[in-house]
Amino acid sequence: MPDTAAGPGDPEALEEAACLVCGSREAQPVATSRAQMWGPAERFQWQRCRACGLVYLSPRVPAARIGRYYEGYIPHRGPGAWGRWAGLVRTSEARTDRLRLARIRSLGPVGPGQAVLDVGCGRPSFLRLVCQETGARCVGTDFDDGGWRGAPAEWPGLELHAGELEQLPLAGPFDRITLWHVLEHLYDPVGTLRHLRTLADARTRLVIEVPDHAGLSRRLQGDHWAGYHTPRHTAAYTPASLRQALERAGWRVVAQQQWGTLDPWVLWWLGQQERGPRDWSGSLEGAFLPFVAGKVATLPLALLARWVPLGFQTAIAAA
Ligand SMILES: [Zn+2]
């Protein structure tokens, strides 16, 4: 593969994108990023919209062909990619699920008679926890059923749908709608948010967590920042552009925080691996101890995550 700013070998394989929030085509380049978690040295251009400030990928891989960038994808390989440390990684994932449950409960009680929709649920362990702990009706969606197809017995009581969100028979309204690191993958984020608005009523709270382009890790790591996740992410939101996307889709933002449920150290570590760059096709077992050592060394900073924007952000919106 040629290492050029034009993108993968066949430049015609890419498509020019307009701003995903306001539709403007007036943009200026802000970063050139290597395809991340990916072998071939392909480079892509990130642009900043001159009209609204959104940072987005253009040219980009058309939606119909982005699937190849998820083949052998580390997050889909699950804790097993960490070899003998898989158990500890599983514990860490369960902790994230608990933080997310606490997050949706912090917005008011969640219980029987209520409904929770998790968009882009992947392997639906978060929803399973919500179902077990609250008794709410739990609905999950994803583009395909790879996250739950293998072991349906693991997901009792969950209502799981695969396909294009707009085509799915989802019976709303929902009391909570969550998108944990999903919005930044969408090719029409405002269209999706607008559709979700039709599944909401006055009690609904929408919870969105994404990387924070205004955070410290992006400022320090620049083009290697893992929040770009090039070319799988279509946009890199700041708190201001996330708010604009929500408002354009008819949502009212009720709170924003420059922190989330994921550990900002993970984002930093991933960015450092891209400097190497690391060969992502093998086991990550050997990377585990340096990963933990770095986490311990940066613990004092992690304790400041609520006050110093390190790399993630959350928006809460109402209909
Ligand atoms: Zn724009």
Short mmCIF file of N, CA and C in Angstrom, two decimals, residues 41-110:
data_model
loop_
_atom_site.label_atom_id
_atom_site.label_comp_id
_atom_site.label_asym_id
_atom_site.label_seq_id
_atom_site.Cartn_x
_atom_site.Cartn_y
_atom_site.Cartn_z
N ALA A 41 0.01 0.91 5.71
CA ALA A 41 0.25 2.33 6.05
C ALA A 41 -0.61 3.22 5.17
N GLU A 42 -1.87 3.34 5.49
CA GLU A 42 -2.78 4.21 4.75
C GLU A 42 -2.97 5.49 5.56
N ARG A 43 -3.03 6.62 4.85
CA ARG A 43 -3.21 7.89 5.56
C ARG A 43 -4.48 8.58 5.12
N PHE A 44 -5.11 9.24 6.09
CA PHE A 44 -6.38 9.92 5.83
C PHE A 44 -6.30 11.34 6.38
N GLN A 45 -7.15 12.19 5.80
CA GLN A 45 -7.17 13.60 6.17
C GLN A 45 -8.38 13.92 7.03
N TRP A 46 -8.13 14.61 8.14
CA TRP A 46 -9.23 15.15 8.97
C TRP A 46 -9.38 16.63 8.65
N GLN A 47 -10.63 17.08 8.56
CA GLN A 47 -10.94 18.47 8.19
C GLN A 47 -11.72 19.14 9.31
N ARG A 48 -11.58 20.46 9.39
CA ARG A 48 -12.44 21.22 10.30
C ARG A 48 -13.40 22.07 9.47
N CYS A 49 -14.69 21.92 9.74
CA CYS A 49 -15.71 22.68 9.00
C CYS A 49 -15.54 24.17 9.32
N ARG A 50 -15.46 24.98 8.26
CA ARG A 50 -15.31 26.43 8.47
C ARG A 50 -16.59 27.05 8.99
N ALA A 51 -17.72 26.39 8.75
CA ALA A 51 -19.01 26.97 9.17
C ALA A 51 -19.33 26.66 10.63
N CYS A 52 -19.16 25.38 11.04
CA CYS A 52 -19.61 25.04 12.41
C CYS A 52 -18.49 24.50 13.30
N GLY A 53 -17.32 24.22 12.73
CA GLY A 53 -16.20 23.80 13.57
C GLY A 53 -16.06 22.31 13.76
N LEU A 54 -16.98 21.51 13.23
CA LEU A 54 -16.87 20.05 13.39
C LEU A 54 -15.60 19.53 12.72
N VAL A 55 -14.90 18.63 13.41
CA VAL A 55 -13.75 17.95 12.82
C VAL A 55 -14.24 16.60 12.28
N TYR A 56 -14.05 16.37 10.97
CA TYR A 56 -14.58 15.14 10.37
C TYR A 56 -13.62 14.61 9.32
N LEU A 57 -13.79 13.32 9.03
CA LEU A 57 -12.91 12.62 8.10
C LEU A 57 -13.39 12.84 6.66
N SER A 58 -12.49 13.32 5.81
CA SER A 58 -12.80 13.48 4.39
C SER A 58 -11.50 13.67 3.62
N PRO A 59 -11.29 12.87 2.53
CA PRO A 59 -12.16 11.80 2.03
C PRO A 59 -12.22 10.63 3.01
N ARG A 60 -13.28 9.85 2.91
CA ARG A 60 -13.47 8.74 3.82
C ARG A 60 -13.82 7.47 3.04
N VAL A 61 -13.77 6.34 3.73
CA VAL A 61 -14.14 5.07 3.12
C VAL A 61 -15.67 5.01 3.07
N PRO A 62 -16.27 4.72 1.91
CA PRO A 62 -17.74 4.65 1.85
C PRO A 62 -18.28 3.62 2.85
N ALA A 63 -19.45 3.91 3.39
CA ALA A 63 -20.03 3.05 4.44
C ALA A 63 -20.10 1.59 3.99
N ALA A 64 -20.38 1.38 2.72
CA ALA A 64 -20.56 0.00 2.22
C ALA A 64 -19.26 -0.80 2.30
N ARG A 65 -18.09 -0.09 2.39
CA ARG A 65 -16.83 -0.82 2.40
C ARG A 65 -16.01 -0.65 3.68
N ILE A 66 -16.61 -0.02 4.71
CA ILE A 66 -15.85 0.19 5.95
C ILE A 66 -15.69 -1.13 6.71
N GLY A 67 -16.53 -2.11 6.39
CA GLY A 67 -16.51 -3.39 7.09
C GLY A 67 -15.14 -4.05 7.12
N ARG A 68 -14.34 -3.86 6.07
CA ARG A 68 -13.03 -4.52 6.03
C ARG A 68 -12.12 -4.03 7.15
N TYR A 69 -12.35 -2.81 7.64
CA TYR A 69 -11.52 -2.28 8.73
C TYR A 69 -11.90 -2.86 10.09
N TYR A 70 -12.95 -3.68 10.11
CA TYR A 70 -13.35 -4.34 11.35
C TYR A 70 -13.00 -5.83 11.34
N GLU A 71 -12.34 -6.28 10.26
CA GLU A 71 -11.95 -7.69 10.21
C GLU A 71 -10.73 -7.89 11.11
N GLY A 72 -10.83 -8.83 12.07
CA GLY A 72 -9.75 -9.07 13.02
C GLY A 72 -9.55 -7.92 13.99
N TYR A 73 -10.56 -7.09 14.12
CA TYR A 73 -10.53 -5.85 14.91
C TYR A 73 -10.38 -6.19 16.40
N ILE A 74 -9.41 -5.54 17.06
CA ILE A 74 -9.08 -5.87 18.45
C ILE A 74 -10.30 -5.81 19.39
N PRO A 75 -11.08 -4.71 19.38
CA PRO A 75 -12.23 -4.68 20.30
C PRO A 75 -13.20 -5.84 20.07
N HIS A 76 -13.30 -6.33 18.83
CA HIS A 76 -14.20 -7.45 18.56
C HIS A 76 -13.57 -8.78 18.97
N ARG A 77 -12.22 -8.81 19.07
CA ARG A 77 -11.57 -10.05 19.51
C ARG A 77 -11.79 -10.27 21.00
N GLY A 78 -12.17 -9.21 21.72
CA GLY A 78 -12.54 -9.35 23.12
C GLY A 78 -11.35 -9.58 24.03
N PRO A 79 -11.62 -9.89 25.33
CA PRO A 79 -10.55 -10.07 26.31
C PRO A 79 -9.55 -11.15 25.91
N GLY A 80 -9.98 -12.13 25.08
CA GLY A 80 -9.08 -13.21 24.65
C GLY A 80 -7.82 -12.71 23.96
N ALA A 81 -7.89 -11.50 23.35
CA ALA A 81 -6.71 -10.95 22.67
C ALA A 81 -5.57 -10.69 23.65
N TRP A 82 -5.89 -10.64 24.97
CA TRP A 82 -4.88 -10.34 25.99
C TRP A 82 -4.30 -11.62 26.60
N GLY A 83 -4.55 -12.78 25.95
CA GLY A 83 -3.93 -14.03 26.40
C GLY A 83 -4.27 -14.35 27.84
N ARG A 84 -3.21 -14.64 28.65
CA ARG A 84 -3.48 -15.09 30.02
C ARG A 84 -4.02 -13.99 30.92
N TRP A 85 -4.06 -12.75 30.43
CA TRP A 85 -4.60 -11.65 31.22
C TRP A 85 -6.09 -11.42 30.92
N ALA A 86 -6.67 -12.32 30.15
CA ALA A 86 -8.07 -12.12 29.71
C ALA A 86 -9.02 -11.93 30.90
N GLY A 87 -8.80 -12.66 32.00
CA GLY A 87 -9.69 -12.56 33.15
C GLY A 87 -9.71 -11.15 33.73
N LEU A 88 -8.52 -10.54 33.82
CA LEU A 88 -8.44 -9.18 34.37
C LEU A 88 -9.11 -8.18 33.44
N VAL A 89 -8.94 -8.40 32.13
CA VAL A 89 -9.58 -7.49 31.17
C VAL A 89 -11.09 -7.62 31.27
N ARG A 90 -11.56 -8.87 31.48
CA ARG A 90 -13.01 -9.10 31.64
C ARG A 90 -13.53 -8.36 32.89
N THR A 91 -12.76 -8.40 33.96
CA THR A 91 -13.15 -7.70 35.19
C THR A 91 -13.27 -6.20 34.93
N SER A 92 -12.33 -5.69 34.15
CA SER A 92 -12.33 -4.26 33.83
C SER A 92 -13.56 -3.90 32.99
N GLU A 93 -13.93 -4.79 32.07
CA GLU A 93 -15.12 -4.52 31.24
C GLU A 93 -16.39 -4.53 32.10
N ALA A 94 -16.43 -5.45 33.08
CA ALA A 94 -17.60 -5.51 33.96
C ALA A 94 -17.70 -4.23 34.79
N ARG A 95 -16.55 -3.68 35.15
CA ARG A 95 -16.53 -2.43 35.91
C ARG A 95 -17.10 -1.29 35.06
N THR A 96 -16.75 -1.26 33.78
CA THR A 96 -17.28 -0.24 32.88
C THR A 96 -18.80 -0.35 32.80
N ASP A 97 -19.30 -1.60 32.70
CA ASP A 97 -20.76 -1.79 32.65
C ASP A 97 -21.42 -1.23 33.91
N ARG A 98 -20.79 -1.45 35.07
CA ARG A 98 -21.37 -0.94 36.32
C ARG A 98 -21.36 0.59 36.37
N LEU A 99 -20.28 1.19 35.85
CA LEU A 99 -20.22 2.65 35.80
C LEU A 99 -21.34 3.20 34.91
N ARG A 100 -21.61 2.46 33.81
CA ARG A 100 -22.65 2.92 32.88
C ARG A 100 -24.04 2.79 33.50
N LEU A 101 -24.25 1.71 34.25
CA LEU A 101 -25.51 1.55 34.96
C LEU A 101 -25.69 2.71 35.96
N ALA A 102 -24.63 3.01 36.70
CA ALA A 102 -24.69 4.11 37.67
C ALA A 102 -24.99 5.43 36.96
N ARG A 103 -24.43 5.59 35.76
CA ARG A 103 -24.62 6.82 34.99
C ARG A 103 -26.09 7.01 34.62
N ILE A 104 -26.74 5.94 34.12
CA ILE A 104 -28.15 6.12 33.72
C ILE A 104 -29.05 6.24 34.95
N ARG A 105 -28.64 5.64 36.07
CA ARG A 105 -29.44 5.78 37.30
C ARG A 105 -29.27 7.16 37.92
N SER A 106 -28.15 7.81 37.66
CA SER A 106 -27.92 9.14 38.24
C SER A 106 -28.90 10.16 37.68
N LEU A 107 -29.59 9.81 36.59
CA LEU A 107 -30.54 10.73 35.95
C LEU A 107 -31.96 10.50 36.44
N GLY A 108 -32.12 9.60 37.41
CA GLY A 108 -33.44 9.27 37.93
C GLY A 108 -33.58 7.76 38.01
N PRO A 109 -34.58 7.29 38.78
CA PRO A 109 -34.73 5.85 38.97
C PRO A 109 -34.97 5.12 37.64
N VAL A 110 -34.43 3.91 37.54
CA VAL A 110 -34.67 3.04 36.39
C VAL A 110 -35.19 1.73 36.97
#
